[in-house]
PDB file of C-alpha atoms in Angstrom:
ATOM      1  CA  UNK A  32     -97.228  -3.495 -20.672  1.00 59.00           C
ATOM      2  CA  UNK A  33     -98.568  -5.384 -17.679  1.00 68.00           C
ATOM      3  CA  UNK A  34     -95.973  -6.611 -15.284  1.00 91.00           C
ATOM      4  CA  UNK A  35     -93.879  -5.922 -12.222  1.00 94.00           C
ATOM      5  CA  UNK A  36     -91.902  -2.695 -12.113  1.00 95.00           C
ATOM      6  CA  UNK A  37     -89.058  -2.131  -9.676  1.00 96.00           C
ATOM      7  CA  UNK A  38     -87.518   1.222  -8.887  1.00 96.00           C
ATOM      8  CA  UNK A  39     -84.727   2.155  -8.749  1.00 96.00           C
ATOM      9  CA  UNK A  40     -82.720  -0.193 -10.959  1.00 95.00           C
ATOM     10  CA  UNK A  41     -79.384   0.702  -9.379  1.00 96.00           C
ATOM     11  CA  UNK A  42     -78.365   2.427  -6.166  1.00 96.00           C
ATOM     12  CA  UNK A  43     -75.221   2.973  -4.140  1.00 97.00           C
ATOM     13  CA  UNK A  44     -75.671   3.690  -0.439  1.00 97.00           C
ATOM     14  CA  UNK A  45     -73.278   4.546   2.331  1.00 97.00           C
ATOM     15  CA  UNK A  46     -73.338   2.419   5.461  1.00 98.00           C
ATOM     16  CA  UNK A  47     -76.060   3.677   7.785  1.00 97.00           C
ATOM     17  CA  UNK A  48     -78.159   5.366   5.125  1.00 97.00           C
ATOM     18  CA  UNK A  49     -81.767   4.413   4.579  1.00 96.00           C
ATOM     19  CA  UNK A  50     -83.724   3.792   1.418  1.00 96.00           C
ATOM     20  CA  UNK A  51     -86.939   2.305   0.089  1.00 98.00           C
ATOM     21  CA  UNK A  52     -87.282   0.012  -2.879  1.00 98.00           C
ATOM     22  CA  UNK A  53     -90.598   0.147  -4.687  1.00 97.00           C
ATOM     23  CA  UNK A  54     -92.345  -2.738  -6.395  1.00 98.00           C
ATOM     24  CA  UNK A  55     -95.480  -2.026  -8.404  1.00 97.00           C
ATOM     25  CA  UNK A  56     -97.694  -4.497 -10.239  1.00 96.00           C
ATOM     26  CA  UNK A  57    -100.722  -3.801 -12.382  1.00 95.00           C
ATOM     27  CA  UNK A  58    -102.075  -7.341 -12.636  1.00 92.00           C
ATOM     28  CA  UNK A  59    -104.267  -7.205  -9.510  1.00 93.00           C
ATOM     29  CA  UNK A  60    -102.195  -9.989  -7.921  1.00 93.00           C
ATOM     30  CA  UNK A  61    -102.877 -10.836  -4.302  1.00 92.00           C
ATOM     31  CA  UNK A  62     -99.448 -12.196  -3.423  1.00 93.00           C
ATOM     32  CA  UNK A  63     -96.223 -10.219  -3.553  1.00 95.00           C
ATOM     33  CA  UNK A  64     -92.680 -11.167  -2.549  1.00 96.00           C
ATOM     34  CA  UNK A  65     -89.256  -9.651  -2.035  1.00 97.00           C
ATOM     35  CA  UNK A  66     -86.178 -11.803  -2.693  1.00 97.00           C
ATOM     36  CA  UNK A  67     -82.479 -11.106  -2.599  1.00 97.00           C
ATOM     37  CA  UNK A  68     -80.000 -12.823  -4.884  1.00 96.00           C
ATOM     38  CA  UNK A  69     -76.402 -13.402  -3.882  1.00 93.00           C
ATOM     39  CA  UNK A  70     -73.757 -15.357  -5.823  1.00 84.00           C
ATOM     40  CA  UNK A  71     -73.891 -19.096  -5.143  1.00 80.00           C
ATOM     41  CA  UNK A  72     -76.941 -18.755  -2.879  1.00 83.00           C
ATOM     42  CA  UNK A  73     -79.847 -18.519  -5.259  1.00 88.00           C
ATOM     43  CA  UNK A  74     -82.775 -16.320  -4.297  1.00 93.00           C
ATOM     44  CA  UNK A  75     -83.774 -16.044  -0.674  1.00 94.00           C
ATOM     45  CA  UNK A  76     -87.120 -14.740   0.513  1.00 95.00           C
ATOM     46  CA  UNK A  77     -86.976 -11.580   2.628  1.00 97.00           C
ATOM     47  CA  UNK A  78     -90.652 -10.739   3.224  1.00 97.00           C
ATOM     48  CA  UNK A  79     -93.926 -11.458   1.532  1.00 95.00           C
ATOM     49  CA  UNK A  80     -97.540 -10.344   1.513  1.00 95.00           C
ATOM     50  CA  UNK A  81    -100.727 -12.278   0.850  1.00 92.00           C
ATOM     51  CA  UNK A  82    -102.895  -9.212   0.502  1.00 93.00           C
ATOM     52  CA  UNK A  83    -103.284  -5.497   1.064  1.00 95.00           C
ATOM     53  CA  UNK A  84    -102.375  -4.548   4.606  1.00 95.00           C
ATOM     54  CA  UNK A  85    -100.660  -7.872   5.410  1.00 95.00           C
ATOM     55  CA  UNK A  86     -96.973  -8.751   5.542  1.00 96.00           C
ATOM     56  CA  UNK A  87     -94.966 -11.689   6.844  1.00 95.00           C
ATOM     57  CA  UNK A  88     -91.316 -12.591   7.359  1.00 95.00           C
ATOM     58  CA  UNK A  89     -89.455 -14.816   4.997  1.00 93.00           C
ATOM     59  CA  UNK A  90     -86.141 -16.610   5.340  1.00 92.00           C
ATOM     60  CA  UNK A  91     -83.865 -13.557   5.766  1.00 96.00           C
ATOM     61  CA  UNK A  92     -85.946 -10.647   7.174  1.00 97.00           C
ATOM     62  CA  UNK A  93     -83.419  -9.032   9.532  1.00 97.00           C
ATOM     63  CA  UNK A  94     -82.517  -5.461   8.616  1.00 97.00           C
ATOM     64  CA  UNK A  95     -85.530  -5.000   6.337  1.00 98.00           C
ATOM     65  CA  UNK A  96     -89.072  -3.754   6.762  1.00 97.00           C
ATOM     66  CA  UNK A  97     -91.970  -3.867   4.321  1.00 98.00           C
ATOM     67  CA  UNK A  98     -95.353  -2.309   3.800  1.00 98.00           C
ATOM     68  CA  UNK A  99     -98.313  -3.073   1.573  1.00 97.00           C
ATOM     69  CA  UNK A 100    -100.691  -0.164   2.007  1.00 96.00           C
ATOM     70  CA  UNK A 101    -102.069  -0.574  -1.511  1.00 96.00           C
ATOM     71  CA  UNK A 102    -102.648  -3.862  -3.286  1.00 96.00           C
ATOM     72  CA  UNK A 103    -100.500  -2.903  -6.245  1.00 97.00           C
ATOM     73  CA  UNK A 104     -97.440  -1.733  -4.289  1.00 98.00           C
ATOM     74  CA  UNK A 105     -95.002  -3.568  -2.033  1.00 98.00           C
ATOM     75  CA  UNK A 106     -92.269  -1.474  -0.461  1.00 98.00           C
ATOM     76  CA  UNK A 107     -89.002  -2.787   0.949  1.00 98.00           C
ATOM     77  CA  UNK A 108     -87.174  -0.536   3.392  1.00 98.00           C
ATOM     78  CA  UNK A 109     -83.648  -0.560   4.705  1.00 97.00           C
ATOM     79  CA  UNK A 110     -83.495   1.613   7.812  1.00 93.00           C
ATOM     80  CA  UNK A 111     -79.704   1.512   8.291  1.00 96.00           C
ATOM     81  CA  UNK A 112     -77.923  -0.068   5.365  1.00 97.00           C
ATOM     82  CA  UNK A 113     -75.009  -2.434   5.949  1.00 97.00           C
ATOM     83  CA  UNK A 114     -72.437  -3.819   3.467  1.00 97.00           C
ATOM     84  CA  UNK A 115     -73.996  -7.279   3.983  1.00 96.00           C
ATOM     85  CA  UNK A 116     -77.107  -5.934   2.252  1.00 97.00           C
ATOM     86  CA  UNK A 117     -75.227  -5.460  -1.002  1.00 97.00           C
ATOM     87  CA  UNK A 118     -77.231  -7.656  -3.325  1.00 97.00           C
ATOM     88  CA  UNK A 119     -79.645  -7.798  -6.228  1.00 96.00           C
ATOM     89  CA  UNK A 120     -83.241  -7.501  -5.062  1.00 98.00           C
ATOM     90  CA  UNK A 121     -86.128  -9.034  -6.954  1.00 97.00           C
ATOM     91  CA  UNK A 122     -89.817  -8.454  -6.471  1.00 97.00           C
ATOM     92  CA  UNK A 123     -92.408 -10.956  -7.638  1.00 95.00           C
ATOM     93  CA  UNK A 124     -96.167 -11.195  -7.664  1.00 94.00           C
ATOM     94  CA  UNK A 125     -98.703 -13.923  -8.224  1.00 91.00           C
ATOM     95  CA  UNK A 126    -102.439 -14.295  -8.316  1.00 83.00           C
ATOM     96  CA  UNK A 127    -104.084 -16.740  -5.995  1.00 76.00           C
ATOM     97  CA  UNK A 128    -104.706 -20.108  -7.636  1.00 72.00           C
ATOM     98  CA  UNK A 129    -102.366 -19.627 -10.597  1.00 71.00           C
ATOM     99  CA  UNK A 130     -99.435 -21.959 -10.030  1.00 71.00           C
ATOM    100  CA  UNK A 131     -97.425 -20.826 -13.014  1.00 71.00           C
ATOM    101  CA  UNK A 132     -98.255 -17.175 -12.729  1.00 75.00           C
ATOM    102  CA  UNK A 133     -95.277 -15.752 -10.830  1.00 86.00           C
ATOM    103  CA  UNK A 134     -94.091 -12.550 -12.468  1.00 90.00           C
ATOM    104  CA  UNK A 135     -90.692 -11.147 -11.548  1.00 92.00           C
ATOM    105  CA  UNK A 136     -89.412  -7.633 -11.808  1.00 93.00           C
ATOM    106  CA  UNK A 137     -86.102  -6.899 -13.506  1.00 92.00           C
ATOM    107  CA  UNK A 138     -84.271  -6.366 -10.233  1.00 94.00           C
ATOM    108  CA  UNK A 139     -82.590  -3.608  -8.222  1.00 96.00           C
ATOM    109  CA  UNK A 140     -78.824  -3.765  -7.848  1.00 96.00           C
ATOM    110  CA  UNK A 141     -77.887  -2.258  -4.481  1.00 97.00           C
ATOM    111  CA  UNK A 142     -74.341  -1.623  -3.327  1.00 97.00           C
ATOM    112  CA  UNK A 143     -73.638  -0.532   0.247  1.00 97.00           C
ATOM    113  CA  UNK A 144     -70.178   0.943   0.775  1.00 97.00           C
TER     114      UNK A 144
ATOM    115  CA  UNK B 865     -87.315 -25.798   6.471  1.00 59.00           C
ATOM    116  CA  UNK B 866     -87.450 -26.568   2.784  1.00 70.00           C
ATOM    117  CA  UNK B 867     -84.176 -27.070   0.967  1.00 87.00           C
ATOM    118  CA  UNK B 868     -83.462 -27.200  -2.758  1.00 92.00           C
ATOM    119  CA  UNK B 869     -80.031 -28.180  -4.066  1.00 93.00           C
ATOM    120  CA  UNK B 870     -78.361 -27.962  -7.453  1.00 94.00           C
ATOM    121  CA  UNK B 871     -74.861 -28.379  -8.765  1.00 89.00           C
ATOM    122  CA  UNK B 872     -73.228 -25.029  -9.482  1.00 90.00           C
ATOM    123  CA  UNK B 873     -71.812 -25.508 -12.970  1.00 95.00           C
ATOM    124  CA  UNK B 874     -72.352 -27.492 -16.167  1.00 97.00           C
ATOM    125  CA  UNK B 875     -70.470 -27.222 -19.437  1.00 97.00           C
ATOM    126  CA  UNK B 876     -71.741 -28.765 -22.679  1.00 97.00           C
ATOM    127  CA  UNK B 877     -70.893 -28.523 -26.356  1.00 97.00           C
ATOM    128  CA  UNK B 878     -73.253 -26.831 -28.753  1.00 97.00           C
ATOM    129  CA  UNK B 879     -75.636 -29.389 -30.235  1.00 97.00           C
ATOM    130  CA  UNK B 880     -75.367 -31.793 -27.304  1.00 97.00           C
ATOM    131  CA  UNK B 881     -78.081 -32.334 -24.703  1.00 97.00           C
ATOM    132  CA  UNK B 882     -77.811 -30.659 -21.304  1.00 97.00           C
ATOM    133  CA  UNK B 883     -79.220 -32.207 -18.154  1.00 97.00           C
ATOM    134  CA  UNK B 884     -79.533 -30.021 -15.070  1.00 98.00           C
ATOM    135  CA  UNK B 885     -80.421 -31.768 -11.842  1.00 97.00           C
ATOM    136  CA  UNK B 886     -82.149 -30.639  -8.665  1.00 96.00           C
ATOM    137  CA  UNK B 887     -83.065 -32.310  -5.390  1.00 95.00           C
ATOM    138  CA  UNK B 888     -85.523 -31.023  -2.822  1.00 92.00           C
ATOM    139  CA  UNK B 889     -86.545 -32.007   0.677  1.00 89.00           C
ATOM    140  CA  UNK B 890     -90.135 -30.807   1.053  1.00 83.00           C
ATOM    141  CA  UNK B 891     -92.384 -33.847   0.668  1.00 80.00           C
ATOM    142  CA  UNK B 892     -95.436 -31.578   0.417  1.00 81.00           C
ATOM    143  CA  UNK B 893     -94.157 -29.731  -2.652  1.00 80.00           C
ATOM    144  CA  UNK B 894     -96.982 -29.306  -5.109  1.00 82.00           C
ATOM    145  CA  UNK B 895     -95.319 -27.459  -7.974  1.00 89.00           C
ATOM    146  CA  UNK B 896     -91.735 -27.493  -9.187  1.00 92.00           C
ATOM    147  CA  UNK B 897     -90.315 -24.903 -11.523  1.00 93.00           C
ATOM    148  CA  UNK B 898     -87.396 -24.173 -13.785  1.00 96.00           C
ATOM    149  CA  UNK B 899     -86.347 -20.559 -14.279  1.00 95.00           C
ATOM    150  CA  UNK B 900     -83.676 -19.146 -16.571  1.00 95.00           C
ATOM    151  CA  UNK B 901     -81.620 -16.053 -15.776  1.00 94.00           C
ATOM    152  CA  UNK B 902     -79.419 -14.448 -18.394  1.00 92.00           C
ATOM    153  CA  UNK B 903     -76.611 -12.090 -17.288  1.00 87.00           C
ATOM    154  CA  UNK B 904     -77.937  -8.884 -15.759  1.00 83.00           C
ATOM    155  CA  UNK B 905     -81.552  -9.897 -16.304  1.00 86.00           C
ATOM    156  CA  UNK B 906     -84.489 -11.049 -14.222  1.00 87.00           C
ATOM    157  CA  UNK B 907     -85.963 -14.518 -14.017  1.00 91.00           C
ATOM    158  CA  UNK B 908     -87.778 -16.091 -16.923  1.00 91.00           C
ATOM    159  CA  UNK B 909     -90.112 -19.008 -16.257  1.00 91.00           C
ATOM    160  CA  UNK B 910     -89.201 -21.890 -18.546  1.00 93.00           C
ATOM    161  CA  UNK B 911     -91.644 -24.512 -17.370  1.00 92.00           C
ATOM    162  CA  UNK B 912     -93.263 -26.011 -14.309  1.00 91.00           C
ATOM    163  CA  UNK B 913     -94.648 -29.377 -13.344  1.00 91.00           C
ATOM    164  CA  UNK B 914     -97.318 -30.459 -10.917  1.00 89.00           C
ATOM    165  CA  UNK B 915     -96.167 -33.017  -8.367  1.00 86.00           C
ATOM    166  CA  UNK B 916     -98.525 -35.723  -9.596  1.00 87.00           C
ATOM    167  CA  UNK B 917     -96.847 -35.723 -12.997  1.00 88.00           C
ATOM    168  CA  UNK B 918     -93.595 -37.470 -13.785  1.00 91.00           C
ATOM    169  CA  UNK B 919     -92.746 -35.859 -17.096  1.00 95.00           C
ATOM    170  CA  UNK B 920     -93.483 -32.747 -19.092  1.00 94.00           C
ATOM    171  CA  UNK B 921     -92.169 -31.869 -22.529  1.00 95.00           C
ATOM    172  CA  UNK B 922     -92.169 -28.475 -24.183  1.00 92.00           C
ATOM    173  CA  UNK B 923     -90.274 -28.235 -27.478  1.00 95.00           C
ATOM    174  CA  UNK B 924     -86.564 -28.676 -26.598  1.00 96.00           C
ATOM    175  CA  UNK B 925     -87.243 -28.902 -22.874  1.00 97.00           C
ATOM    176  CA  UNK B 926     -88.066 -32.089 -20.973  1.00 97.00           C
ATOM    177  CA  UNK B 927     -88.739 -32.091 -17.251  1.00 97.00           C
ATOM    178  CA  UNK B 928     -88.539 -35.337 -15.315  1.00 96.00           C
ATOM    179  CA  UNK B 929     -89.801 -35.667 -11.763  1.00 95.00           C
ATOM    180  CA  UNK B 930     -89.025 -38.579  -9.441  1.00 93.00           C
ATOM    181  CA  UNK B 931     -91.230 -37.810  -6.476  1.00 91.00           C
ATOM    182  CA  UNK B 932     -90.044 -40.804  -4.481  1.00 91.00           C
ATOM    183  CA  UNK B 933     -86.427 -39.607  -4.625  1.00 92.00           C
ATOM    184  CA  UNK B 934     -87.407 -35.918  -4.647  1.00 92.00           C
ATOM    185  CA  UNK B 935     -85.366 -35.405  -7.789  1.00 95.00           C
ATOM    186  CA  UNK B 936     -86.149 -33.037 -10.643  1.00 95.00           C
ATOM    187  CA  UNK B 937     -84.234 -32.675 -13.885  1.00 97.00           C
ATOM    188  CA  UNK B 938     -84.325 -30.377 -16.890  1.00 97.00           C
ATOM    189  CA  UNK B 939     -83.089 -31.695 -20.209  1.00 98.00           C
ATOM    190  CA  UNK B 940     -82.358 -29.232 -23.001  1.00 97.00           C
ATOM    191  CA  UNK B 941     -82.058 -30.927 -26.368  1.00 97.00           C
ATOM    192  CA  UNK B 942     -79.743 -29.550 -29.079  1.00 97.00           C
ATOM    193  CA  UNK B 943     -78.221 -26.992 -26.706  1.00 98.00           C
ATOM    194  CA  UNK B 944     -77.414 -23.634 -28.303  1.00 97.00           C
ATOM    195  CA  UNK B 945     -75.105 -20.806 -27.242  1.00 95.00           C
ATOM    196  CA  UNK B 946     -78.225 -18.784 -26.420  1.00 94.00           C
ATOM    197  CA  UNK B 947     -78.997 -21.333 -23.714  1.00 97.00           C
ATOM    198  CA  UNK B 948     -75.966 -20.156 -21.723  1.00 96.00           C
ATOM    199  CA  UNK B 949     -77.446 -18.813 -18.479  1.00 96.00           C
ATOM    200  CA  UNK B 950     -78.109 -19.681 -14.854  1.00 96.00           C
ATOM    201  CA  UNK B 951     -80.937 -22.158 -14.335  1.00 97.00           C
ATOM    202  CA  UNK B 952     -82.847 -22.188 -11.077  1.00 96.00           C
ATOM    203  CA  UNK B 953     -84.968 -24.967  -9.720  1.00 95.00           C
ATOM    204  CA  UNK B 954     -87.740 -23.855  -7.351  1.00 93.00           C
ATOM    205  CA  UNK B 955     -90.575 -25.438  -5.440  1.00 91.00           C
ATOM    206  CA  UNK B 956     -93.715 -24.335  -3.687  1.00 87.00           C
ATOM    207  CA  UNK B 957     -96.622 -25.864  -1.861  1.00 76.00           C
ATOM    208  CA  UNK B 958    -100.097 -24.607  -1.149  1.00 69.00           C
ATOM    209  CA  UNK B 959     -99.509 -24.388   2.590  1.00 65.00           C
ATOM    210  CA  UNK B 960     -96.890 -21.648   2.570  1.00 58.00           C
ATOM    211  CA  UNK B 961     -98.585 -18.681   0.898  1.00 66.00           C
ATOM    212  CA  UNK B 962     -97.190 -19.965  -2.366  1.00 75.00           C
ATOM    213  CA  UNK B 963     -93.677 -18.943  -1.454  1.00 84.00           C
ATOM    214  CA  UNK B 964     -91.064 -20.099  -3.925  1.00 89.00           C
ATOM    215  CA  UNK B 965     -87.994 -21.783  -2.475  1.00 90.00           C
ATOM    216  CA  UNK B 966     -85.080 -21.626  -4.909  1.00 93.00           C
ATOM    217  CA  UNK B 967     -82.023 -23.732  -5.446  1.00 93.00           C
ATOM    218  CA  UNK B 968     -78.593 -22.137  -5.695  1.00 93.00           C
ATOM    219  CA  UNK B 969     -78.717 -22.119  -9.493  1.00 94.00           C
ATOM    220  CA  UNK B 970     -76.691 -24.015 -12.105  1.00 96.00           C
ATOM    221  CA  UNK B 971     -74.577 -22.016 -14.502  1.00 96.00           C
ATOM    222  CA  UNK B 972     -74.758 -23.610 -17.950  1.00 97.00           C
ATOM    223  CA  UNK B 973     -71.869 -22.852 -20.258  1.00 97.00           C
ATOM    224  CA  UNK B 974     -72.263 -23.831 -23.914  1.00 97.00           C
ATOM    225  CA  UNK B 975     -69.041 -24.198 -25.855  1.00 95.00           C
ATOM    226  CA  UNK B 976     -68.506 -24.335 -29.607  1.00 91.00           C
TER     227      UNK B 976
END
C-alpha cells in the first residue's frame, strides 16, 4: 500500500549512542518533514525538505541532523542521544500543491536512558 | 513565529455534541486542519478548510472558521465512544514550505 513507512517502530538507546531513523514514501512527494511529539506540546517540527538534496531547520533542530539523498527517503540522525530526545517521532510527506495531502507515518517511539 | 493553541481536555457524554476550539496567530494562514490521534497510533486527517471559507460540513463533523478572530472549531455531532482520542488543530501557509504548525492537542473523553 502506498504511504509513509517509518523504521524502526521502537528503540531504546543509551545516552551518547547514535542512531538513524528512516522515513520512506512511495508517493513521489516533494516535501518531507520530521516532527517530534511530546505530551502536552503537540507536534513540533525538527527538520524538513522541499526536494531531493535539500534540507532546512524547523522549530527544534538542535541535536538532530537530516539527509535527503533520494527523493523517497528522509533520514533523521541523532549523533549523541540525550534523555531529552525521548519522544515519539513522526515523518510526513506531501506533494506540492495538494493542501490536504499530508501523509503521516505511524511513528517511532524512542527512549533514551 | 506561528502559534496555535487548544485547551487540553474535554469530556462529553455519549450522544452529545463535542466542540473543540483552537486559536491561531498567523494572519497569513491559508489552510487549517483537524487531525485525530488514537492511542498509540499516527495522525489521521479528519478535515481541512481553506481560509476563505467560514464553514465546512462532512457527515458528523462541522468546522467553523472565524478569520477575524483567528478562531477555528470542530463540532462532532452525536459523539460516540470511538471518538475518544486526541484532536490536533494545525495550520499552514504557502510561504513556509507548507510546514504544518500544530496545536498542543485536545484530549476528548466520551463517557457513557
